[in-house]
PDB file of C-alpha atoms in Angstrom:
ATOM      1  CA  MET A   1     -37.707 -26.274  16.908  1.00 53.00           C
ATOM      2  CA  PRO A   2     -38.114 -25.804  13.423  1.00 72.00           C
ATOM      3  CA  LEU A   3     -41.285 -23.947  14.501  1.00 71.00           C
ATOM      4  CA  ARG A   4     -41.078 -22.675  17.778  1.00 76.00           C
ATOM      5  CA  GLU A   5     -37.450 -21.319  15.660  1.00 69.00           C
ATOM      6  CA  THR A   6     -39.921 -19.621  13.331  1.00 75.00           C
ATOM      7  CA  LEU A   7     -42.094 -17.657  15.322  1.00 75.00           C
ATOM      8  CA  PHE A   8     -39.634 -16.861  17.099  1.00 62.00           C
ATOM      9  CA  SER A   9     -37.362 -15.034  14.294  1.00 69.00           C
ATOM     10  CA  LEU A  10     -41.028 -13.730  13.098  1.00 70.00           C
ATOM     11  CA  LEU A  11     -41.947 -12.151  16.119  1.00 72.00           C
ATOM     12  CA  GLN A  12     -38.886  -9.872  15.628  1.00 69.00           C
ATOM     13  CA  TYR A  13     -39.963  -8.428  12.241  1.00 72.00           C
ATOM     14  CA  PRO A  14     -41.902  -6.136  13.179  1.00 74.00           C
ATOM     15  CA  LEU A  15     -40.180  -4.941  16.791  1.00 68.00           C
ATOM     16  CA  PRO A  16     -39.443  -1.072  16.924  1.00 69.00           C
ATOM     17  CA  HIS A  17     -35.728  -2.966  17.854  1.00 69.00           C
ATOM     18  CA  HIS A  18     -34.251   0.485  18.056  1.00 69.00           C
ATOM     19  CA  ALA A  19     -36.577   1.851  20.679  1.00 74.00           C
ATOM     20  CA  LEU A  20     -35.979  -1.270  22.756  1.00 71.00           C
ATOM     21  CA  SER A  21     -31.804  -0.687  22.319  1.00 70.00           C
ATOM     22  CA  ARG A  22     -31.906   3.033  23.264  1.00 75.00           C
ATOM     23  CA  LEU A  23     -33.985   2.232  26.721  1.00 72.00           C
ATOM     24  CA  MET A  24     -31.677  -0.367  26.887  1.00 72.00           C
ATOM     25  CA  HIS A  25     -28.530   1.774  26.986  1.00 72.00           C
ATOM     26  CA  HIS A  26     -30.990   3.993  29.053  1.00 76.00           C
ATOM     27  CA  LEU A  27     -31.611   1.076  31.868  1.00 81.00           C
ATOM     28  CA  THR A  28     -27.869  -0.152  31.105  1.00 81.00           C
ATOM     29  CA  ARG A  29     -26.645   2.578  32.797  1.00 81.00           C
ATOM     30  CA  CYS A  30     -28.800   3.895  35.885  1.00 87.00           C
ATOM     31  CA  GLU A  31     -27.115   4.037  38.881  1.00 91.00           C
ATOM     32  CA  ASN A  32     -29.370   3.729  41.294  1.00 91.00           C
ATOM     33  CA  ARG A  33     -28.500   1.135  43.552  1.00 94.00           C
ATOM     34  CA  ALA A  34     -30.872  -1.260  44.257  1.00 93.00           C
ATOM     35  CA  TRP A  35     -32.218  -1.245  40.680  1.00 90.00           C
ATOM     36  CA  LYS A  36     -28.391  -1.972  38.943  1.00 92.00           C
ATOM     37  CA  ASP A  37     -27.667  -4.297  42.538  1.00 95.00           C
ATOM     38  CA  ALA A  38     -30.531  -6.105  41.415  1.00 95.00           C
ATOM     39  CA  PHE A  39     -30.168  -6.746  36.866  1.00 92.00           C
ATOM     40  CA  ILE A  40     -25.957  -7.599  38.226  1.00 95.00           C
ATOM     41  CA  ARG A  41     -27.229 -10.613  40.735  1.00 95.00           C
ATOM     42  CA  ARG A  42     -29.366 -11.688  37.825  1.00 94.00           C
ATOM     43  CA  ILE A  43     -28.084 -12.036  36.004  1.00 92.00           C
ATOM     44  CA  ILE A  44     -24.627 -13.407  37.358  1.00 95.00           C
ATOM     45  CA  GLN A  45     -27.718 -16.280  38.575  1.00 94.00           C
ATOM     46  CA  LEU A  46     -29.617 -16.194  35.192  1.00 92.00           C
ATOM     47  CA  TYR A  47     -26.244 -17.083  33.453  1.00 91.00           C
ATOM     48  CA  ARG A  48     -23.784 -18.649  35.945  1.00 93.00           C
ATOM     49  CA  VAL A  49     -20.790 -15.649  35.566  1.00 94.00           C
ATOM     50  CA  ASP A  50     -17.525 -16.709  37.104  1.00 94.00           C
ATOM     51  CA  MET A  51     -17.007 -13.230  39.104  1.00 95.00           C
ATOM     52  CA  ALA A  52     -13.742 -15.170  40.522  1.00 95.00           C
ATOM     53  CA  GLU A  53     -11.711 -14.038  36.796  1.00 96.00           C
ATOM     54  CA  ALA A  54     -13.451  -9.635  37.333  1.00 96.00           C
ATOM     55  CA  LEU A  55      -9.994  -7.377  38.736  1.00 96.00           C
ATOM     56  CA  GLN A  56     -13.562  -6.150  40.592  1.00 97.00           C
ATOM     57  CA  PRO A  57     -15.024  -9.898  41.537  1.00 96.00           C
ATOM     58  CA  ASP A  58     -17.565  -7.739  43.974  1.00 97.00           C
ATOM     59  CA  PRO A  59     -20.940  -7.009  42.228  1.00 96.00           C
ATOM     60  CA  ALA A  60     -21.702  -4.546  43.774  1.00 96.00           C
ATOM     61  CA  ALA A  61     -18.447  -2.194  43.271  1.00 97.00           C
ATOM     62  CA  TYR A  62     -19.750  -1.336  39.987  1.00 96.00           C
ATOM     63  CA  PRO A  63     -21.265   1.267  39.297  1.00 96.00           C
ATOM     64  CA  SER A  64     -24.120   0.536  36.730  1.00 94.00           C
ATOM     65  CA  PHE A  65     -24.595  -2.690  34.896  1.00 91.00           C
ATOM     66  CA  ASN A  66     -23.065  -1.093  31.841  1.00 89.00           C
ATOM     67  CA  ALA A  67     -19.531  -1.313  34.156  1.00 93.00           C
ATOM     68  CA  PHE A  68     -19.938  -4.978  35.127  1.00 94.00           C
ATOM     69  CA  PHE A  69     -21.494  -5.865  31.579  1.00 91.00           C
ATOM     70  CA  THR A  70     -17.847  -5.157  30.520  1.00 92.00           C
ATOM     71  CA  ARG A  71     -15.226  -5.181  33.711  1.00 94.00           C
ATOM     72  CA  ALA A  72     -12.481  -5.687  33.193  1.00 96.00           C
ATOM     73  CA  LEU A  73     -10.289  -9.269  33.406  1.00 96.00           C
ATOM     74  CA  LYS A  74      -7.568 -10.059  36.150  1.00 96.00           C
ATOM     75  CA  PRO A  75      -4.121  -9.352  34.528  1.00 92.00           C
ATOM     76  CA  ASP A  76      -3.867 -13.029  34.116  1.00 93.00           C
ATOM     77  CA  ALA A  77      -7.592 -14.002  33.696  1.00 96.00           C
ATOM     78  CA  ARG A  78      -7.241 -14.497  29.973  1.00 96.00           C
ATOM     79  CA  PRO A  79      -3.042 -16.213  28.898  1.00 96.00           C
ATOM     80  CA  LEU A  80      -2.418 -15.252  25.067  1.00 97.00           C
ATOM     81  CA  CYS A  81      -0.888 -18.234  22.624  1.00 96.00           C
ATOM     82  CA  PRO A  82       2.963 -17.684  22.835  1.00 95.00           C
ATOM     83  CA  ASP A  83       3.306 -19.939  19.361  1.00 95.00           C
ATOM     84  CA  PRO A  84       4.228 -16.334  17.551  1.00 92.00           C
ATOM     85  CA  ASP A  85       2.144 -17.720  14.072  1.00 94.00           C
ATOM     86  CA  ALA A  86      -0.558 -17.908  16.519  1.00 97.00           C
ATOM     87  CA  VAL A  87      -3.796 -16.638  15.134  1.00 98.00           C
ATOM     88  CA  LEU A  88      -5.860 -15.948  18.357  1.00 98.00           C
ATOM     89  CA  CYS A  89      -9.144 -14.802  19.295  1.00 98.00           C
ATOM     90  CA  PRO A  90     -10.517 -12.119  19.617  1.00 98.00           C
ATOM     91  CA  ALA A  91     -13.302 -12.995  22.337  1.00 97.00           C
ATOM     92  CA  ASP A  92     -14.887 -15.545  24.559  1.00 96.00           C
ATOM     93  CA  GLY A  93     -17.880 -17.329  23.438  1.00 94.00           C
ATOM     94  CA  ALA A  94     -19.144 -19.488  21.295  1.00 95.00           C
ATOM     95  CA  ILE A  95     -18.317 -20.907  16.993  1.00 96.00           C
ATOM     96  CA  SER A  96     -20.880 -19.786  15.108  1.00 95.00           C
ATOM     97  CA  GLN A  97     -19.221 -20.806  12.226  1.00 95.00           C
ATOM     98  CA  ILE A  98     -15.304 -20.771  10.921  1.00 97.00           C
ATOM     99  CA  GLY A  99     -14.497 -21.611   7.015  1.00 96.00           C
ATOM    100  CA  ASP A 100     -13.885 -19.747   3.559  1.00 97.00           C
ATOM    101  CA  ILE A 101     -15.107 -17.074   2.085  1.00 97.00           C
ATOM    102  CA  GLU A 102     -16.282 -18.948  -1.015  1.00 94.00           C
ATOM    103  CA  ALA A 103     -16.800 -16.678  -4.133  1.00 92.00           C
ATOM    104  CA  GLY A 104     -17.610 -13.604  -1.962  1.00 93.00           C
ATOM    105  CA  SER A 105     -20.245 -15.712   0.051  1.00 94.00           C
ATOM    106  CA  ILE A 106     -20.018 -16.492   4.167  1.00 96.00           C
ATOM    107  CA  PHE A 107     -22.374 -18.688   5.230  1.00 93.00           C
ATOM    108  CA  GLN A 108     -24.219 -18.238   8.166  1.00 92.00           C
ATOM    109  CA  ALA A 109     -26.691 -20.994   8.454  1.00 87.00           C
ATOM    110  CA  LYS A 110     -27.448 -24.799   5.730  1.00 80.00           C
ATOM    111  CA  GLY A 111     -28.699 -22.704   3.558  1.00 82.00           C
ATOM    112  CA  LYS A 112     -27.560 -19.206   4.406  1.00 90.00           C
ATOM    113  CA  SER A 113     -25.363 -16.935   3.095  1.00 94.00           C
ATOM    114  CA  TYR A 114     -24.284 -13.574   2.962  1.00 95.00           C
ATOM    115  CA  THR A 115     -21.345 -11.969   0.555  1.00 96.00           C
ATOM    116  CA  ALA A 116     -18.999 -10.229   2.421  1.00 96.00           C
ATOM    117  CA  THR A 117     -19.528  -6.818  -0.031  1.00 97.00           C
ATOM    118  CA  GLU A 118     -22.964  -6.827   2.083  1.00 95.00           C
ATOM    119  CA  LEU A 119     -21.311  -7.178   4.800  1.00 96.00           C
ATOM    120  CA  LEU A 120     -18.513  -4.328   4.610  1.00 96.00           C
ATOM    121  CA  GLY A 121     -21.137  -1.574   3.510  1.00 94.00           C
ATOM    122  CA  GLY A 122     -21.405  -2.253   0.158  1.00 92.00           C
ATOM    123  CA  ASP A 123     -18.577  -1.803  -1.503  1.00 94.00           C
ATOM    124  CA  PRO A 124     -16.824  -4.383  -3.517  1.00 95.00           C
ATOM    125  CA  ALA A 125     -13.623  -3.025  -4.147  1.00 95.00           C
ATOM    126  CA  ARG A 126     -13.353  -2.886  -0.212  1.00 96.00           C
ATOM    127  CA  ALA A 127     -14.828  -6.429   0.358  1.00 96.00           C
ATOM    128  CA  ALA A 128     -12.244  -7.901  -2.854  1.00 96.00           C
ATOM    129  CA  ALA A 129      -9.130  -8.103   0.133  1.00 96.00           C
ATOM    130  CA  PHE A 130     -10.777 -10.667   1.418  1.00 97.00           C
ATOM    131  CA  GLN A 131     -12.043 -12.630  -1.887  1.00 95.00           C
ATOM    132  CA  ASN A 132     -11.621 -16.040  -1.364  1.00 96.00           C
ATOM    133  CA  GLY A 133     -10.244 -15.628   2.072  1.00 97.00           C
ATOM    134  CA  LYS A 134     -11.521 -17.178   5.718  1.00 98.00           C
ATOM    135  CA  PHE A 135     -14.177 -16.244   7.488  1.00 97.00           C
ATOM    136  CA  ALA A 136     -14.684 -17.308  11.662  1.00 97.00           C
ATOM    137  CA  THR A 137     -17.788 -15.752  13.561  1.00 97.00           C
ATOM    138  CA  VAL A 138     -18.041 -15.835  17.251  1.00 97.00           C
ATOM    139  CA  TYR A 139     -20.856 -14.868  19.206  1.00 94.00           C
ATOM    140  CA  LEU A 140     -20.567 -13.913  22.682  1.00 92.00           C
ATOM    141  CA  SER A 141     -23.237 -15.442  24.898  1.00 88.00           C
ATOM    142  CA  PRO A 142     -24.883 -12.811  28.138  1.00 85.00           C
ATOM    143  CA  ARG A 143     -22.487 -14.656  30.616  1.00 88.00           C
ATOM    144  CA  ASP A 144     -19.163 -13.549  28.691  1.00 92.00           C
ATOM    145  CA  TYR A 145     -16.031 -11.461  29.306  1.00 93.00           C
ATOM    146  CA  HIS A 146     -17.653  -8.768  26.385  1.00 92.00           C
ATOM    147  CA  ARG A 147     -13.789  -6.912  25.290  1.00 95.00           C
ATOM    148  CA  LEU A 148     -12.953  -7.867  22.088  1.00 97.00           C
ATOM    149  CA  HIS A 149      -9.403  -7.761  20.867  1.00 98.00           C
ATOM    150  CA  MET A 150      -6.331  -8.367  18.477  1.00 98.00           C
ATOM    151  CA  PRO A 151      -5.914 -11.485  17.050  1.00 98.00           C
ATOM    152  CA  LEU A 152      -2.794  -9.950  15.122  1.00 98.00           C
ATOM    153  CA  ALA A 153      -0.151  -7.005  16.060  1.00 97.00           C
ATOM    154  CA  GLY A 154      -2.525  -4.246  13.147  1.00 97.00           C
ATOM    155  CA  THR A 155      -2.542  -0.487  11.848  1.00 98.00           C
ATOM    156  CA  LEU A 156      -5.694   0.232  11.236  1.00 98.00           C
ATOM    157  CA  ARG A 157      -6.642   1.669   8.070  1.00 97.00           C
ATOM    158  CA  GLU A 158     -10.682   2.013   7.688  1.00 97.00           C
ATOM    159  CA  MET A 159     -13.521   1.510   9.130  1.00 97.00           C
ATOM    160  CA  VAL A 160     -17.427   1.765   8.400  1.00 97.00           C
ATOM    161  CA  HIS A 161     -20.576   2.541  10.679  1.00 95.00           C
ATOM    162  CA  VAL A 162     -23.486   0.639   8.781  1.00 94.00           C
ATOM    163  CA  PRO A 163     -26.523   0.907   9.403  1.00 91.00           C
ATOM    164  CA  GLY A 164     -29.154  -1.600   9.512  1.00 89.00           C
ATOM    165  CA  ARG A 165     -31.529  -3.071  12.148  1.00 86.00           C
ATOM    166  CA  LEU A 166     -31.634  -5.074  15.647  1.00 81.00           C
ATOM    167  CA  PHE A 167     -32.994  -8.404  15.223  1.00 81.00           C
ATOM    168  CA  SER A 168     -31.089 -11.248  17.834  1.00 80.00           C
ATOM    169  CA  VAL A 169     -28.000 -13.156  16.795  1.00 83.00           C
ATOM    170  CA  ASN A 170     -28.023 -15.887  18.569  1.00 77.00           C
ATOM    171  CA  ASN A 171     -28.041 -19.448  16.502  1.00 81.00           C
ATOM    172  CA  ALA A 172     -32.319 -19.649  16.137  1.00 78.00           C
ATOM    173  CA  THR A 173     -32.207 -16.462  14.474  1.00 83.00           C
ATOM    174  CA  ALA A 174     -29.582 -17.207  12.553  1.00 85.00           C
ATOM    175  CA  ARG A 175     -30.912 -20.116  11.167  1.00 85.00           C
ATOM    176  CA  GLN A 176     -34.293 -18.207   9.827  1.00 84.00           C
ATOM    177  CA  VAL A 177     -33.236 -14.368   8.823  1.00 86.00           C
ATOM    178  CA  PRO A 178     -31.751 -14.163   5.510  1.00 87.00           C
ATOM    179  CA  ASN A 179     -28.794 -12.355   5.418  1.00 89.00           C
ATOM    180  CA  LEU A 180     -28.729 -11.248   9.613  1.00 90.00           C
ATOM    181  CA  PHE A 181     -24.696 -10.756  10.194  1.00 91.00           C
ATOM    182  CA  ALA A 182     -25.282  -8.591   6.693  1.00 92.00           C
ATOM    183  CA  ARG A 183     -29.100  -7.607   8.187  1.00 92.00           C
ATOM    184  CA  ASN A 184     -27.902  -5.870  11.704  1.00 91.00           C
ATOM    185  CA  GLU A 185     -25.911  -2.680  12.774  1.00 92.00           C
ATOM    186  CA  ARG A 186     -22.182  -3.417  12.586  1.00 93.00           C
ATOM    187  CA  VAL A 187     -18.988  -1.717  12.448  1.00 95.00           C
ATOM    188  CA  ALA A 188     -16.048  -2.719  10.705  1.00 97.00           C
ATOM    189  CA  ALA A 189     -13.159  -2.273  11.707  1.00 98.00           C
ATOM    190  CA  ILE A 190      -9.924  -2.927   8.361  1.00 98.00           C
ATOM    191  CA  PHE A 191      -6.696  -3.000   9.640  1.00 98.00           C
ATOM    192  CA  GLU A 192      -3.228  -4.238   7.640  1.00 97.00           C
ATOM    193  CA  THR A 193      -1.361  -6.849   9.716  1.00 97.00           C
ATOM    194  CA  GLU A 194       1.568  -8.714   9.058  1.00 95.00           C
ATOM    195  CA  ALA A 195      -1.155 -11.365   7.691  1.00 96.00           C
ATOM    196  CA  GLY A 196      -2.048  -8.913   5.330  1.00 96.00           C
ATOM    197  CA  PRO A 197      -5.948  -6.809   5.449  1.00 98.00           C
ATOM    198  CA  MET A 198      -8.090  -8.155   8.844  1.00 98.00           C
ATOM    199  CA  ALA A 199     -11.725  -7.003   8.996  1.00 98.00           C
ATOM    200  CA  LEU A 200     -13.441  -6.831  12.612  1.00 98.00           C
ATOM    201  CA  VAL A 201     -16.880  -6.159  12.071  1.00 97.00           C
ATOM    202  CA  LEU A 202     -18.260  -6.077  15.038  1.00 96.00           C
ATOM    203  CA  VAL A 203     -22.313  -6.708  14.541  1.00 94.00           C
ATOM    204  CA  GLY A 204     -25.351  -5.507  16.548  1.00 87.00           C
ATOM    205  CA  ALA A 205     -28.105  -7.286  18.014  1.00 83.00           C
ATOM    206  CA  ILE A 206     -31.232  -6.380  20.238  1.00 78.00           C
ATOM    207  CA  PHE A 207     -30.366  -4.624  22.711  1.00 69.00           C
ATOM    208  CA  VAL A 208     -27.120  -3.981  22.185  1.00 64.00           C
ATOM    209  CA  ALA A 209     -26.908  -0.859  23.759  1.00 56.00           C
ATOM    210  CA  SER A 210     -23.981   0.618  22.172  1.00 80.00           C
ATOM    211  CA  ILE A 211     -20.787  -0.647  20.458  1.00 89.00           C
ATOM    212  CA  GLU A 212     -17.536   1.146  20.933  1.00 91.00           C
ATOM    213  CA  THR A 213     -13.755   0.980  19.674  1.00 95.00           C
ATOM    214  CA  VAL A 214     -10.469   2.879  22.003  1.00 95.00           C
ATOM    215  CA  TRP A 215      -9.945   4.430  18.803  1.00 96.00           C
ATOM    216  CA  GLN A 216     -12.872   6.835  18.808  1.00 93.00           C
ATOM    217  CA  GLY A 217     -14.401   5.562  21.639  1.00 91.00           C
ATOM    218  CA  VAL A 218     -18.825   4.745  21.075  1.00 88.00           C
ATOM    219  CA  VAL A 219     -19.635   5.408  17.461  1.00 89.00           C
ATOM    220  CA  THR A 220     -23.589   4.055  17.847  1.00 84.00           C
ATOM    221  CA  PRO A 221     -25.342   5.528  19.058  1.00 79.00           C
ATOM    222  CA  PRO A 222     -26.630   7.589  17.713  1.00 71.00           C
ATOM    223  CA  ALA A 223     -27.095   4.320  14.489  1.00 69.00           C
ATOM    224  CA  GLY A 224     -28.011   6.930  11.326  1.00 75.00           C
ATOM    225  CA  THR A 225     -28.958   5.768   7.780  1.00 79.00           C
ATOM    226  CA  THR A 226     -26.375   6.915   5.780  1.00 90.00           C
ATOM    227  CA  VAL A 227     -22.929   4.173   5.880  1.00 93.00           C
ATOM    228  CA  ARG A 228     -19.899   6.405   7.882  1.00 94.00           C
ATOM    229  CA  THR A 229     -16.366   6.047   6.950  1.00 95.00           C
ATOM    230  CA  TRP A 230     -12.778   6.762   8.485  1.00 96.00           C
ATOM    231  CA  ASP A 231     -10.097   6.968   6.936  1.00 96.00           C
ATOM    232  CA  TYR A 232      -6.750   6.216   9.206  1.00 95.00           C
ATOM    233  CA  ARG A 233      -4.257   6.080   6.268  1.00 92.00           C
ATOM    234  CA  ASP A 234      -3.373   9.649   7.476  1.00 92.00           C
ATOM    235  CA  THR A 235      -3.599   9.444  11.336  1.00 92.00           C
ATOM    236  CA  PRO A 236      -2.336   5.338  12.411  1.00 89.00           C
ATOM    237  CA  VAL A 237      -3.661   3.191  14.711  1.00 95.00           C
ATOM    238  CA  ARG A 238      -1.161   0.525  16.431  1.00 97.00           C
ATOM    239  CA  LEU A 239      -2.350  -1.845  18.335  1.00 98.00           C
ATOM    240  CA  GLU A 240      -1.225  -5.151  19.028  1.00 97.00           C
ATOM    241  CA  ARG A 241      -2.253  -8.324  19.195  1.00 97.00           C
ATOM    242  CA  GLY A 242      -3.638  -9.221  22.418  1.00 97.00           C
ATOM    243  CA  GLN A 243      -4.894  -6.089  23.121  1.00 97.00           C
ATOM    244  CA  GLU A 244      -8.291  -4.136  23.533  1.00 97.00           C
ATOM    245  CA  MET A 245      -9.843  -2.735  20.133  1.00 97.00           C
ATOM    246  CA  GLY A 246     -13.312  -2.467  21.506  1.00 95.00           C
ATOM    247  CA  ARG A 247     -15.920  -4.324  23.331  1.00 91.00           C
ATOM    248  CA  PHE A 248     -20.731  -4.372  22.623  1.00 86.00           C
ATOM    249  CA  ASN A 249     -22.342  -3.120  25.690  1.00 78.00           C
ATOM    250  CA  MET A 250     -24.547  -5.893  26.247  1.00 70.00           C
ATOM    251  CA  GLY A 251     -23.250  -9.019  24.215  1.00 66.00           C
ATOM    252  CA  SER A 252     -23.141  -9.551  20.104  1.00 85.00           C
ATOM    253  CA  THR A 253     -21.095 -11.469  18.010  1.00 93.00           C
ATOM    254  CA  ILE A 254     -17.509  -9.976  15.519  1.00 96.00           C
ATOM    255  CA  ILE A 255     -16.452 -11.635  12.829  1.00 97.00           C
ATOM    256  CA  VAL A 256     -12.955 -11.369  11.601  1.00 98.00           C
ATOM    257  CA  LEU A 257     -11.824 -12.076   8.325  1.00 98.00           C
ATOM    258  CA  PHE A 258      -8.778 -12.023   6.421  1.00 98.00           C
ATOM    259  CA  GLY A 259      -7.688 -12.793   2.316  1.00 97.00           C
ATOM    260  CA  GLU A 260      -6.653 -15.498   0.687  1.00 96.00           C
ATOM    261  CA  ASN A 261      -3.751 -18.119   2.128  1.00 95.00           C
ATOM    262  CA  ALA A 262      -2.903 -15.581   5.453  1.00 96.00           C
ATOM    263  CA  VAL A 263      -3.696 -18.499   7.610  1.00 97.00           C
ATOM    264  CA  ASP A 264      -5.488 -21.834   8.362  1.00 97.00           C
ATOM    265  CA  TRP A 265      -7.981 -22.405  10.743  1.00 97.00           C
ATOM    266  CA  GLU A 266      -8.508 -24.354  13.880  1.00 95.00           C
ATOM    267  CA  ALA A 267     -10.383 -28.164  13.528  1.00 94.00           C
ATOM    268  CA  LEU A 268     -13.291 -26.026  15.490  1.00 96.00           C
ATOM    269  CA  ALA A 269     -16.723 -25.933  14.399  1.00 94.00           C
ATOM    270  CA  HIS A 270     -20.238 -25.218  15.666  1.00 93.00           C
ATOM    271  CA  GLY A 271     -20.823 -24.754  18.927  1.00 93.00           C
ATOM    272  CA  ASP A 272     -17.176 -24.472  20.183  1.00 97.00           C
ATOM    273  CA  LYS A 273     -16.031 -22.784  22.784  1.00 96.00           C
ATOM    274  CA  VAL A 274     -13.365 -20.159  22.775  1.00 97.00           C
ATOM    275  CA  LYS A 275     -11.765 -17.753  25.118  1.00 97.00           C
ATOM    276  CA  MET A 276      -9.792 -14.965  23.698  1.00 97.00           C
ATOM    277  CA  GLY A 277      -6.077 -15.197  23.686  1.00 97.00           C
ATOM    278  CA  GLY A 278      -7.015 -19.081  22.768  1.00 97.00           C
ATOM    279  CA  ILE A 279      -6.403 -20.079  18.902  1.00 97.00           C
ATOM    280  CA  LEU A 280      -9.166 -19.085  16.721  1.00 97.00           C
ATOM    281  CA  GLY A 281      -5.417 -20.368  13.396  1.00 97.00           C
ATOM    282  CA  ARG A 282      -1.890 -19.622  12.122  1.00 96.00           C
ATOM    283  CA  ARG A 283      -0.150 -17.909   9.779  1.00 94.00           C
ATOM    284  CA  PRO A 284       1.274 -20.600   7.042  1.00 89.00           C
ATOM    285  CA  PRO A 285       4.612 -20.730   7.044  1.00 79.00           C
ATOM    286  CA  VAL A 286       6.101 -19.160   4.938  1.00 65.00           C
ATOM    287  CA  ALA A 287       8.655 -20.181   2.118  1.00 50.00           C
ATOM    288  CA  VAL A 288      12.025 -19.880   2.037  1.00 44.00           C
ATOM    289  CA  ALA A 289      13.405 -19.491  -1.829  1.00 45.00           C
ATOM    290  CA  SER A 290      16.114 -21.563  -2.474  1.00 48.00           C
ATOM    291  CA  PRO A 291      20.034 -20.266  -2.730  1.00 54.00           C
TER     292      PRO A 291
END
């Protein structure tokens, strides 16, 4: 297995990541009925997609593969945890890693970590809010629901688009490619919440044709070569707990960051399956001063 993983990862380095993703971008939006219906049927069969959860359960009704892939779910398909102190899971998927940010470092896989500063575009001041905080990395497979939702209500402060490569983000690649999540193209949204600063980092991957948010629309493509930032402090965007905040047009990974003492994670570990709206963690109780 390690040899296969190593070869799989090494073969990705010379690939034209963005060219392949641009091709996928066009293919997934093709409205040729024969093509898109065959593509959709194959993915449903291969990954055992549960169409009973979809607002539109008829695969043939989607105008393109991307419309199917980013499908809405029925209103009761993902009930939100009613505990007001619960930090909701932002996506369907599996826990890649979850834990503490130690001395600015985020654990990727055995023997590999990356820094919050690298992940958030190289600005130490931006990353300082998450020093000694918490992180959770959720991997979305092709069978999962691909819209992303708010773990807590928050007001958008800043968004950062960081260009990069587009390696696969599956477990095999995470074990082999150093700085994977800080190397791939990504979009980071920084919110102010009742638990303090919260970052939602949408990480691109090979064949992830684009990343979009509900307030900005499509952020990438184009990929560009320089870090782009948007400041929303003068034009606040408020999103409620459980509200959609963005989506992957094809699958990838979302990383959630909180500051020190802001949340306590549930007893989750690598490989655990999670659903959007389920509990990821809790805000710790607020100490009440004695009279």
